[in-house]
Amino acid sequence: MSLMENDITHDAPDWLTAEHSTGTTIMAVEFADGVVFGADSRTSTGTYVANRVTDKLTQISEKIYCCRSGSAADTQAIADYVKLFLDLQENETDEEPTVEVASRIFQQLCYSNRDMLSASIICAGWDKNKGGQVYCLPLGGMCVRMPFAIGGSGSTYIYGHCDNVYKEGMSEEDCLKFVANAVSLAMSRDGSSGGMIRLAVLTKDGCRRLNIPGNELPTFWSK
């Protein structure tokens, strides 16, 4: 064994050798006029917080975004590929891409490379055919449209909360509160989620971004 392998690889703490991960909480909800989605902002390398203000809401086209969890490198690369394919399609057809097409490209990439990737994606957006849509793509490449979707390590703490709070026909304001509260609850319990909450509202008029700083998060009983 070389000196470097012995001194660095074997004896080093996990944050020196672990891959960057968006171990995280991501969420998206459909409402009548579009979608609301949000995420925390912590990127970790093992137990070390590598970035406190990561933006996990990635634009794919003008009215389609994705929320990323898993390996930061894997999810960034997949999002770049999907953006490229949608740009090519839009140039060839002279029409805005649909959310379903974007989600199926995500599915193809994630499923075809499922043994090599660590990527869980929520694809959300608005198009003229079906309005606001949310597609959940967990590890392995399955793709399912859902009225709301949660993902990442923090999501395991909030399934019961989300099932209890979600109602059909929620307004934009209700959805914003729903996402902010759910992500904040997950952040308070999941060590891989933290920082601030980034929110976005996507409708036919475009995307509106919102931020909730770490010192202004909903606190519930703990306040």
Backbone as a ProteinNet text record, in pm:
[ID]
protein_1_A
[PRIMARY]
MSLMENDITHDAPDWLTAEHSTGTTIMAVEFADGVVFGADSRTSTGTYVANRVTDKLTQISEKIYCCRSGSAADTQAIADYVKLFLDLQENETDEEPTVEVASRIFQQLCYSNRDMLSASIICAGWDKNKGGQVYCLPLGGMCVRMPFAIGGSGSTYIYGHCDNVYKEGMSEEDCLKFVANAVSLAMSRDGSSGGMIRLAVLTKDGCRRLNIPGNELPTFWSK
[TERTIARY]
84.9	0	88.5	55.1	134.8	114.5	207.5	197.9	68.2	28.9	-93	-215.3	-217.9	-333.5	-344.9	-229.7	-231.1	-269	-211	-231.6	-362.1	-406.8	-523.7	-647.9	-641.3	-760.5	-801.9	-705.1	-738.6	-776.7	-701.1	-720.5	-801	-836.6	-901.9	-1046.2	-1097.3	-1240.5	-1323.6	-1451	-1533.7	-1551.5	-1545	-1570.1	-1457.1	-1339.6	-1231.2	-1246.9	-1315.4	-1322.1	-1462.7	-1566.1	-1702.9	-1738.8	-1830.4	-1875.2	-1969.3	-1977.6	-2071.2	-2212.8	-2299	-2434.4	-2534.2	-2643.6	-2751.4	-2852.2	-2800.6	-2885.3	-2975.9	-3106.2	-3184.2	-3331.2	-3407.5	-3553.1	-3601.7	-3670.3	-3728.3	-3877.4	-3954.3	-4099.5	-4161.6	-4271.8	-4346.6	-4494.7	-4580.8	-4725.7	-4795.2	-4893.8	-4975.3	-5087.5	-5121.1	-5243.8	-5308.2	-5419.5	-5501.2	-5425.3	-5339.8	-5273.9	-5128.9	-5077.2	-4938.2	-4885.5	-4761.7	-4699.2	-4620.2	-4607.9	-4519.5	-4417.4	-4290.9	-4189.9	-4085.9	-4015.9	-3920.1	-3818.4	-3713.2	-3606.5	-3526.2	-3452.9	-3356.5	-3231.1	-3125	-3007.8	-2875.9	-2881	-2758.4	-2701.5	-2571.5	-2497.7	-2393.8	-2391.3	-2302.3	-2200.2	-2086.2	-1982.9	-1955.9	-2022.5	-2021	-2096.4	-2031	-2093.7	-2055.4	-1979.9	-1933.9	-2026.9	-2069.1	-2154.7	-2066.1	-2071.8	-1984.9	-2040.2	-2172.8	-2234.3	-2365.3	-2382.9	-2504.6	-2613.7	-2581.3	-2677	-2689.6	-2688.7	-2704.8	-2844.4	-2851.8	-2981.1	-3014.5	-3107	-3144.7	-3264.6	-3312.4	-3421.5	-3358.4	-3350.5	-3274.7	-3368.3	-3346.1	-3429.2	-3388.6	-3489.6	-3467.2	-3510	-3620.7	-3666.2	-3738.5	-3799	-3859.9	-3964.4	-4042.2	-4150.5	-4142.1	-4023.5	-4001.3	-3877.8	-3891.9	-3781.7	-3770.6	-3657.3	-3645	-3586.8	-3624.1	-3566.2	-3473.3	-3350.5	-3248.4	-3214.1	-3203.3	-3149.2	-3067.8	-2968.5	-2876.3	-2736.1	-2658.2	-2524.4	-2535	-2467.1	-2473.1	-2421.7	-2310.9	-2253.5	-2348.3	-2407.2	-2497.9	-2619.7	-2682.7	-2806.6	-2780.7	-2666.7	-2632.8	-2609.3	-2539.8	-2512.7	-2642.3	-2731.2	-2858	-2940.3	-2947.2	-3023.8	-2967.7	-2835.9	-2774.1	-2809.9	-2810.3	-2846.8	-2992.1	-3081.7	-3223.4	-3244.2	-3177.8	-3187.9	-3141	-3031.9	-2981.2	-3083.3	-3139.7	-3236	-3361.8	-3407.6	-3526.5	-3498.1	-3379.2	-3341.4	-3340.1	-3285.6	-3283.2	-3424.5	-3510.7	-3648.5	-3720.8	-3702.1	-3768.9	-3721.3	-3592.2	-3540	-3594.8	-3614.2	-3661.5	-3811.7	-3888.5	-4035.1	-4093.5	-4014.5	-4059.7	-4177.6	-4179.7	-4282	-4215.9	-4278.2	-4225.6	-4238.1	-4137.6	-4145.7	-4250	-4304.2	-4403.2	-4333.5	-4401.8	-4345.9	-4334	-4430.7	-4425.7	-4305	-4277	-4159.9	-4032.2	-4021.8	-3903.6	-3888.3	-4000	-3993.7	-3954.8	-3998.5	-3963.6	-3816.2	-3759	-3615.4	-3538	-3581.9	-3522.1	-3529.8	-3647.1	-3666.7	-3571.1	-3559	-3472.1	-3327	-3280.7	-3142.2	-3121.1	-3214.9	-3200.1	-3213	-3306.7	-3327.4	-3213.3	-3170.2	-3063.9	-2931.9	-2913.1	-2787.6	-2809.6	-2912.2	-2953.3	-2846.4	-2757.5	-2653.5	-2534.4	-2529.5	-2413.8	-2447.8	-2577.8	-2618.7	-2684.1	-2669.4	-2745.9	-2824.2	-2944.6	-3020.7	-3169.5	-3230.8	-3375.7	-3423.7	-3518.9	-3558.4	-3708.8	-3748	-3886.7	-3889.4	-3963.2	-3975.2	-4111.6	-4112.6	-4237.5	-4238.2	-4357.7	-4368	-4508.5	-4519.8	-4649.4	-4636.3	-4737.8	-4744.4	-4890	-4910.9	-5045.1	-5134.9	-5077.1	-5157	-5223.1	-5147.2	-5197.9	-5184.7	-5141.5	-5127.7	-5012.6	-5030.4	-4927	-4917.5	-4795.9	-4775	-4653.4	-4661	-4550.6	-4524.7	-4401.3	-4360.9	-4250.1	-4268	-4171.7	-4087.3	-3954.6	-3862.8	-3766.9	-3802.9	-3714.7	-3595.8	-3508	-3392.6	-3436.2	-3370	-3402.7	-3468.4	-3532.4	-3584.7	-3733.6	-3810.3	-3955.1	-4005.7	-4113.8	-4168.2	-4319.5	-4369.4	-4511.6	-4558.6	-4670.6	-4728.7	-4807.5	-4789.6	-4855	-4903.6	-5008.5	-5054.6	-4952.1	-4875.8	-4760.9	-4655.9	-4530.3	-4421.2	-4318.1	-4257.9	-4148.9	-4034.1	-3912.9	-3796.9	-3680	-3573.2	-3454.6	-3459.4	-3348.9	-3339.1	-3437.2	-3467.3	-3559.7	-3704.2	-3737.1	-3877.4	-3930.7	-3840.4	-3886.4	-3951.8	-3922.8	-3976.4	-4113.9	-4158.2	-4276.2	-4387.2	-4378.2	-4484.6	-4619.3	-4621.6	-4747.2	-4801.8	-4713.7	-4756.4	-4817.1	-4750.3	-4798.1	-4931.5	-4944	-5070	-5184.9	-5155.5	-5259	-5299.3	-5201.7	-5227.7	-5277.4	-5228.7	-5263.4	-5413.4	-5469.8	-5610	-5618.9	-5710.3	-5731.3	-5786.5	-5746.7	-5798.1	-5731.5	-5612.1	-5541.8	-5502.9	-5506.7	-5469.7	-5317.8	-5270.5	-5126.3	-5071	-5142.2	-5096.4	-5093.7	-5195.1	-5198.5	-5080.5	-5050.2	-4940.3	-4805.7	-4787.4	-4663.4	-4644.3	-4753.3	-4746.1	-4721	-4786.8	-4771.1	-4625.6	-4565.8	-4427.7	-4331	-4347.9	-4257.2	-4262	-4380.4	-4392.6	-4333.1	-4361	-4312.4	-4159.7	-4101.8	-3955.6	-3891	-3950.9	-3896.5	-3900.2	-4009.1	-4017.6	-3908.6	-3888	-3784.2	-3645.7	-3621	-3490.8	-3460.4	-3563.9	-3542	-3507.2	-3530.6	-3507.7	-3399.1	-3373.4	-3277.7	-3143.8	-3038	-2906.5	-2849	-2900.9	-2851.4	-2931.2	-3032.6	-3110.6	-3089.6	-3082.6	-3061.2	-3043.6	-2997.2	-2975.8	-3103.6	-3139.4	-3259	-3353.9	-3474.2	-3571.1	-3583.6	-3564.5	-3588.5	-3721.7	-3808.6	-3940.7	-3955.9	-4044.7	-4074.1	-4219.1	-4281.5	-4417.5	-4407.1	-4452.9	-4440.6	-4580	-4614.6	-4743.4	-4720	-4827.9	-4815	-4741.6	-4736	-4669.4	-4520.9	-4472.9	-4331.2	-4308.6	-4186.6	-4146.7	-4119.6	-4170.5	-4145.7	-4073.6	-3954.6	-3872.7	-3887.9	-3886.4	-3896.3	-3792.4	-3744	-3648.1	-3694.1	-3674.5	-3700.2	-3567.3	-3507.1	-3377.8	-3387.4	-3272.7	-3270.4	-3323.6	-3312.7	-3361.9	-3509.4	-3576.1	-3718.3	-3802.1	-3747.5	-3818.9	-3935.1	-4044.1	-4151.2	-4096.2	-4137.5	-4078.5	-4176.9	-4310.6	-4411	-4395.6	-4399.7	-4398.1	-4265.3	-4155.8	-4023.2	-3995.5	-4083.4	-4058.5	-4092.1
-119.8	0	125	221	342.5	430.4	524.4	617.1	696.8	742.4	822.4	739.4	614.7	529.1	506.6	485.8	459.1	583	698.2	819.5	890.7	884.5	961.3	873.6	770.1	691.1	604.7	538.7	442.4	510.7	611.5	671.8	801.3	848.3	978.9	973.2	1083.9	1090.6	1082.1	1046.2	1020.8	1144.4	1264.9	1384.2	1414.1	1348.8	1367.4	1278.8	1166.5	1069.2	1049.3	1089.6	1066.3	1159.4	1112	1196.1	1304.2	1413.4	1519.7	1468.8	1485.7	1434.1	1541.9	1547.1	1637.9	1562	1485.7	1422.8	1532.1	1520.8	1641.8	1619.2	1724.9	1716.7	1798.4	1732.7	1800.3	1770.2	1862.1	1847.6	1930.8	1881.2	1956.5	1922.2	2020.7	2004.8	2069.5	1999.7	2058.1	2142.4	2253.1	2326.1	2370	2437.9	2462.7	2534.3	2628.6	2711.4	2672.9	2573	2536.2	2444	2466.2	2383	2470.6	2422.2	2481.6	2375.5	2413.2	2316.3	2383.3	2302.6	2357.9	2255	2303.3	2216	2288.5	2210.8	2270.2	2307.2	2349.2	2398.5	2337.2	2223.3	2163.4	2057.7	2067.8	1963.3	1906.5	1774.9	1712.3	1622.9	1605.9	1511.9	1423	1308.9	1229.7	1304.5	1329.5	1404.9	1553	1592.7	1731.3	1808.7	1927.2	2010.9	2088.5	2051.7	2112.6	2245.7	2259.9	2383.6	2405.6	2523.5	2554	2617.3	2664	2741.6	2687.1	2555.8	2493.3	2520.9	2541.9	2556.2	2423.5	2348.6	2217	2223.4	2344.2	2364.9	2407.4	2315.3	2336.5	2357.4	2464.9	2493.6	2404.8	2341.3	2254.2	2323.9	2393.1	2477.9	2597.2	2680.8	2802	2772.6	2664.4	2634.9	2494.3	2438.7	2306.2	2312.2	2264.3	2256.8	2114.6	2085.8	1959.8	1987.3	1903	1904.2	1783.6	1804.2	1701.1	1648.3	1515.1	1454.4	1332	1301	1192.4	1247.7	1189.1	1239.7	1371.5	1475.2	1606.4	1599.4	1527.2	1517.3	1445.7	1336.2	1259.3	1341.5	1405.1	1478.3	1600.9	1667.8	1782.9	1738.6	1626.7	1577.5	1537.4	1469	1427.3	1548.8	1647.2	1768.4	1839.8	1843.3	1906.4	1831.9	1699.3	1620.1	1645.6	1645	1666.6	1806.1	1905.6	2042.1	2046.7	1977.9	1974.1	1912.6	1797.4	1729.2	1813.6	1881.5	1965.1	2087.8	2143.8	2256.4	2214.1	2095.7	2045.1	2023.3	1964.6	1941.2	2072.3	2172.6	2300.1	2369.4	2357.8	2417.7	2349.5	2217.6	2142.3	2158.7	2164.1	2166.5	2306.2	2399.9	2537	2539.5	2446	2439.5	2416.7	2470.4	2448.1	2300.9	2242.8	2101.6	2082.4	1963.7	1932.1	1872.2	1881.2	1827.6	1675.9	1611.6	1465.3	1420.1	1487.6	1452.3	1468	1577.9	1599.8	1487.7	1448.9	1343.6	1209.5	1182.9	1056.1	1052.6	1166.7	1170.5	1145.2	1207.7	1178.1	1028.3	970.7	828.5	742.4	772.8	694.5	698.9	817.9	831.5	760.8	779.5	719	567.1	517.1	371.7	303.4	360.6	298.4	292.9	385.4	392.1	367.4	291.1	275.6	210.7	129.7	64.1	154.5	269	358.5	493.6	523.7	655.5	648.1	756.8	775.9	905	891.8	1010.3	986.9	1075.4	1077.4	1216.7	1221.8	1347.1	1370.3	1494.7	1536.2	1634.5	1601	1687.8	1756.3	1888.1	1963.6	2082.6	2117.4	2232.3	2252.7	2340.2	2372.8	2368.5	2311.8	2320	2337.5	2375.6	2409.1	2287	2168	2046.7	1998.3	1994.4	1935.8	2028.9	2152.9	2245.3	2208	2232.3	2199.3	2050.1	1998.1	1854.4	1829	1721.7	1677.2	1530	1496.9	1358.3	1321.5	1208.1	1159.7	1048.6	1061.9	961.1	918.8	816.3	770.3	693	647.2	568.8	449.4	428.4	315.9	356.5	474.4	524.1	508.9	467.1	465.5	608.8	629.1	763.2	759.1	836.8	836.8	980.3	1016.6	1147.5	1140.4	1242.3	1244.8	1385.8	1399.8	1534.4	1608.7	1534.8	1592.6	1483.4	1524.3	1427.8	1481.4	1390.4	1426.4	1330	1374.3	1289.8	1331.9	1251.6	1279.8	1214.7	1219.6	1154.8	1211.8	1341.1	1402.7	1363.9	1311.9	1280	1167.4	1080.4	967.9	1013.2	1137.7	1187.2	1253.2	1277.7	1363.5	1299.2	1169.8	1106	1117.9	1091.2	1099.5	1241.3	1338.6	1478.7	1516.4	1479.6	1516.8	1449.3	1322	1251.7	1314.4	1363.4	1421.7	1561.7	1641.1	1781.3	1803	1723	1748.6	1731.4	1825.4	1818.9	1855.2	1794	1830.5	1972.5	2043.4	2178.3	2285.1	2258.9	2358.9	2478.9	2597.1	2719.4	2733.2	2831.4	2856.7	2887.6	2970.7	3007.1	2885.4	2799.6	2677.1	2585.8	2575.8	2489.7	2542.9	2674.3	2732.9	2703.3	2718.4	2689	2540.4	2455.8	2310.6	2269.9	2320	2284.5	2340.1	2466.4	2527.5	2453.8	2420.5	2350.8	2210.2	2138.1	2001	1997.2	2083.5	2085	2127.6	2223.8	2267.4	2155.4	2079.6	1965.5	1862.9	1834	1737.7	1788.7	1917.3	1975.4	1966.5	1975.3	1972.3	1832.7	1730.8	1593	1520.5	1563.9	1495.5	1568.4	1499.6	1561.7	1599.7	1539.3	1570.8	1681.3	1733.8	1846.5	1966.1	2084.6	2203.1	2327.5	2432.8	2560	2640.9	2680.9	2760.6	2681.7	2736.7	2674.7	2760.6	2698.1	2764.5	2716.2	2810.4	2779.6	2840.8	2783.2	2839	2810	2906	2889.9	2900.8	2796.1	2792.2	2783.2	2881.9	2887.3	2917.8	2941	2974.1	3107.1	3189.3	3319.1	3313.1	3196.2	3182.3	3139	3158.1	3109.6	3225.2	3212.8	3311	3241	3290.5	3226.6	3297.4	3217.9	3269	3198.5	3268	3209.5	3231.9	3130.1	3143.3	3120.9	3225.8	3210.1	3114.2	3061.1	2962.3	3012.9	3145.1	3199.5	3238.2	3211.2	3242.7	3119.4	3001.7	2878.6	2855.9	2793.7	2754.9	2664.6	2687.4	2615.3	2525.2	2545.7	2456.9	2454.2	2334.7	2323.3	2365.5	2358	2382.5	2529	2621.7	2761.8	2795.3
0	0	0	-84.8	-94.3	27.9	44	157.6	151.4	28.8	14.3	49.4	2.5	32.8	181.9	250.3	393.6	472.8	435.6	514.2	482.3	356.7	317.2	306.3	224.5	196.1	314.7	378.9	482.9	614.1	653.3	784.2	780.3	661.3	650.5	696.6	748.6	780.2	652.9	668.1	549.3	462.2	520.9	440.4	342.6	359.4	263.6	141.6	156.8	48	-7.7	64.3	18.6	-97	-183.6	-294.6	-243.4	-318	-283.2	-307.8	-208.8	-217.5	-180.7	-257.1	-219.6	-133.8	-34.4	65.7	118.4	99.6	87.5	116.4	102.5	100	-19.4	-111.3	-227.3	-233.4	-293	-292.3	-402.8	-460.7	-561.3	-548.8	-577.4	-564.2	-684.6	-739.7	-846.1	-785.9	-852	-819.7	-950.5	-943.7	-1062.2	-1173.8	-1138.9	-1239.8	-1267.1	-1198	-1219.7	-1112.5	-1071.7	-969	-871.8	-749.4	-649	-612	-606.4	-566.9	-479.5	-402.4	-307.8	-263.5	-199.3	-150.2	-44.3	34.9	126.9	46.8	113.6	40.3	88.1	155.6	209.6	114.9	86.7	15.4	111.2	124.4	221.6	151.6	218.2	175.6	296	299.3	421.5	529.8	643.2	751.8	748.4	649	636.5	543	584.8	500.8	403.3	275.4	174.9	124	125.3	75.1	149.2	204.1	281.6	196.6	76.5	-2.8	-145.3	-160.8	-291.4	-347.7	-478.5	-545.4	-613.1	-554.1	-606.7	-700.6	-729	-824.7	-956.3	-1050.3	-1173.1	-1291.3	-1365.7	-1482.5	-1598.8	-1661	-1775.8	-1905.2	-1898.1	-2008.5	-1946.2	-2028.1	-1975.1	-1867.9	-1884.5	-1791.3	-1733.9	-1732.3	-1674.1	-1584.6	-1462.4	-1367.7	-1313.9	-1251.5	-1179.1	-1041.9	-946	-811.9	-803.2	-753.6	-758.3	-618.7	-607.8	-486.3	-526	-443.3	-474.7	-489.4	-578.3	-606.4	-681.5	-630.6	-694.7	-837.9	-858.6	-992.9	-1088.4	-1043.1	-1129.3	-1169.1	-1071.1	-1100.8	-1186.5	-1165.4	-1249.6	-1393.6	-1412.1	-1547	-1617.8	-1547.3	-1607.7	-1647	-1558.2	-1588.4	-1710.7	-1724.6	-1842.1	-1970.3	-1965.2	-2082.6	-2122.9	-2025.4	-2055.5	-2114.5	-2057.9	-2111.2	-2256.6	-2286.8	-2424.1	-2518.5	-2480.3	-2566.8	-2588.8	-2484.4	-2498.4	-2584.7	-2572	-2658.1	-2804.8	-2832.7	-2969.9	-3022.3	-2938.9	-2980.6	-3009	-2922.5	-2941.4	-3069.2	-3098.4	-3220.5	-3346.1	-3338.9	-3455.2	-3477.8	-3368.8	-3380.9	-3368.2	-3317.1	-3292.6	-3196.2	-3100.7	-2997.4	-2862	-2758.1	-2624.1	-2586.8	-2524.1	-2483	-2373.1	-2364.1	-2261	-2139.1	-2027.2	-1902.4	-1910.9	-1976.4	-1987.7	-2067.9	-2178.4	-2258.9	-2176.3	-2103	-2018.1	-1916.3	-1854.2	-1752.5	-1813.2	-1936.9	-2001.9	-2041.4	-2075.7	-2103.3	-1974.3	-1864.2	-1734	-1705.2	-1729.3	-1702	-1784.5	-1912.7	-1999.8	-1951.7	-1916	-1869.7	-1735.5	-1644.1	-1510.7	-1514.9	-1595.1	-1601.4	-1674.7	-1787.3	-1866.4	-1790.8	-1696.5	-1621.1	-1472.5	-1439.4	-1299.8	-1212	-1271.7	-1192.6	-1166.2	-1234	-1221.4	-1159.8	-1148.5	-1101.9	-964.5	-890.9	-768.1	-787.5	-841.2	-879.1	-858	-781.5	-763.1	-802.7	-894.2	-956.7	-939.9	-920.1	-936.6	-1053.1	-1157.6	-1274.9	-1269.4	-1270.4	-1255.2	-1349.9	-1395.9	-1484.7	-1536	-1635.6	-1695	-1846.9	-1913.6	-2059.4	-2100.7	-2225.6	-2273.2	-2287.3	-2288.8	-2308.3	-2179	-2071.2	-1947.2	-1827	-1847.6	-1736.1	-1645.5	-1514.8	-1417.2	-1392.8	-1391.7	-1373.1	-1286	-1207.9	-1124.4	-1153.5	-1188.9	-1213.8	-1116.3	-1050.7	-951.9	-1014.1	-1005.7	-1056.9	-946	-868.4	-760.9	-816.7	-728	-770.1	-854.5	-966.1	-1053.1	-1182.2	-1186	-1312.3	-1333.8	-1234.2	-1249	-1264.6	-1340.5	-1361.7	-1343	-1246.2	-1214.2	-1193.9	-1258.5	-1230.2	-1099.8	-1013.3	-883	-853.9	-773.1	-736.4	-651.2	-573	-504.1	-490.8	-481.2	-469.2	-371.7	-295.8	-205.9	-232.2	-202.9	-226.7	-140.2	-146.5	-67.8	69.4	139.9	270.8	371.3	361.5	455.8	434.8	316.7	286.8	374.3	423	505	634.7	678.1	803.8	787.5	665.3	646.8	563.4	536.1	458	528.6	658.2	732.5	734.5	754.9	754.8	619.9	511.8	378.1	345.7	379.5	354.7	432.6	552.1	636.2	591.1	543.8	513.1	370.7	276.1	135.3	110.5	35.5	-6	-154.4	-224	-364.2	-373.1	-479.3	-500.3	-416.6	-367.3	-287	-374	-314.9	-385.4	-389.5	-465.2	-471.6	-332.9	-256.9	-123	-31.3	-41.9	38.7	4.2	-125.3	-168.3	-120.4	-124.8	-74.7	74.2	150.9	294.3	318.1	239.1	250.3	226.8	119.7	86.7	191.1	229.4	326.7	460.4	507.4	635.7	629.3	520.1	508.1	499.9	418.2	405.3	536.8	605.8	734.2	837.3	840.4	932.4	903.4	773.6	736.8	775	753.3	786.4	935.4	1017.3	1162.6	1213.3	1131.2	1174.1	1095.7	974.4	887.6	888.7	925.5	931.8	796.8	689.9	555.6	488.5	556	505	596.3	537.4	620.5	536.8	603.5	534.8	526.8	406	380.7	292.1	273.6	183.3	58.2	-55	-183.4	-238.4	-274.3	-328	-466.6	-546.2	-677.8	-713.4	-780.3	-833.7	-984.9	-1053.8	-1200	-1261.6	-1343.3	-1412	-1559.7	-1633.3	-1775.2	-1795.5	-1692.2	-1701.8	-1669	-1629.5	-1596.9	-1453.3	-1406.7	-1274.4	-1179.1	-1057.7	-951.8	-838.2	-803.1	-700.6	-566.5	-459.6	-322.9	-236.4	-134.3	-41	102.6	186.1	329.5	401.3	459.4	528.4	646.2	685.6	792.9	924.6	949.3	1076.7	1071.3	957.1	944.7	909.5	928.1	895.4	991.5	944.5	1037.2	1147.3	1270.8	1383.4	1456.4	1439.2	1500.9	1652.9	1711	1856.5	1917.8	1839.5	1896.7	1925.2	1877.1	1907.4	2051
[MASK]
+++++++++++++++++++++++++++++++++++++++++++++++++++++++++++++++++++++++++++++++++++++++++++++++++++++++++++++++++++++++++++++++++++++++++++++++++++++++++++++++++++++++++++++++++++++++++++++++++++++++++++++++++++++++++++++++

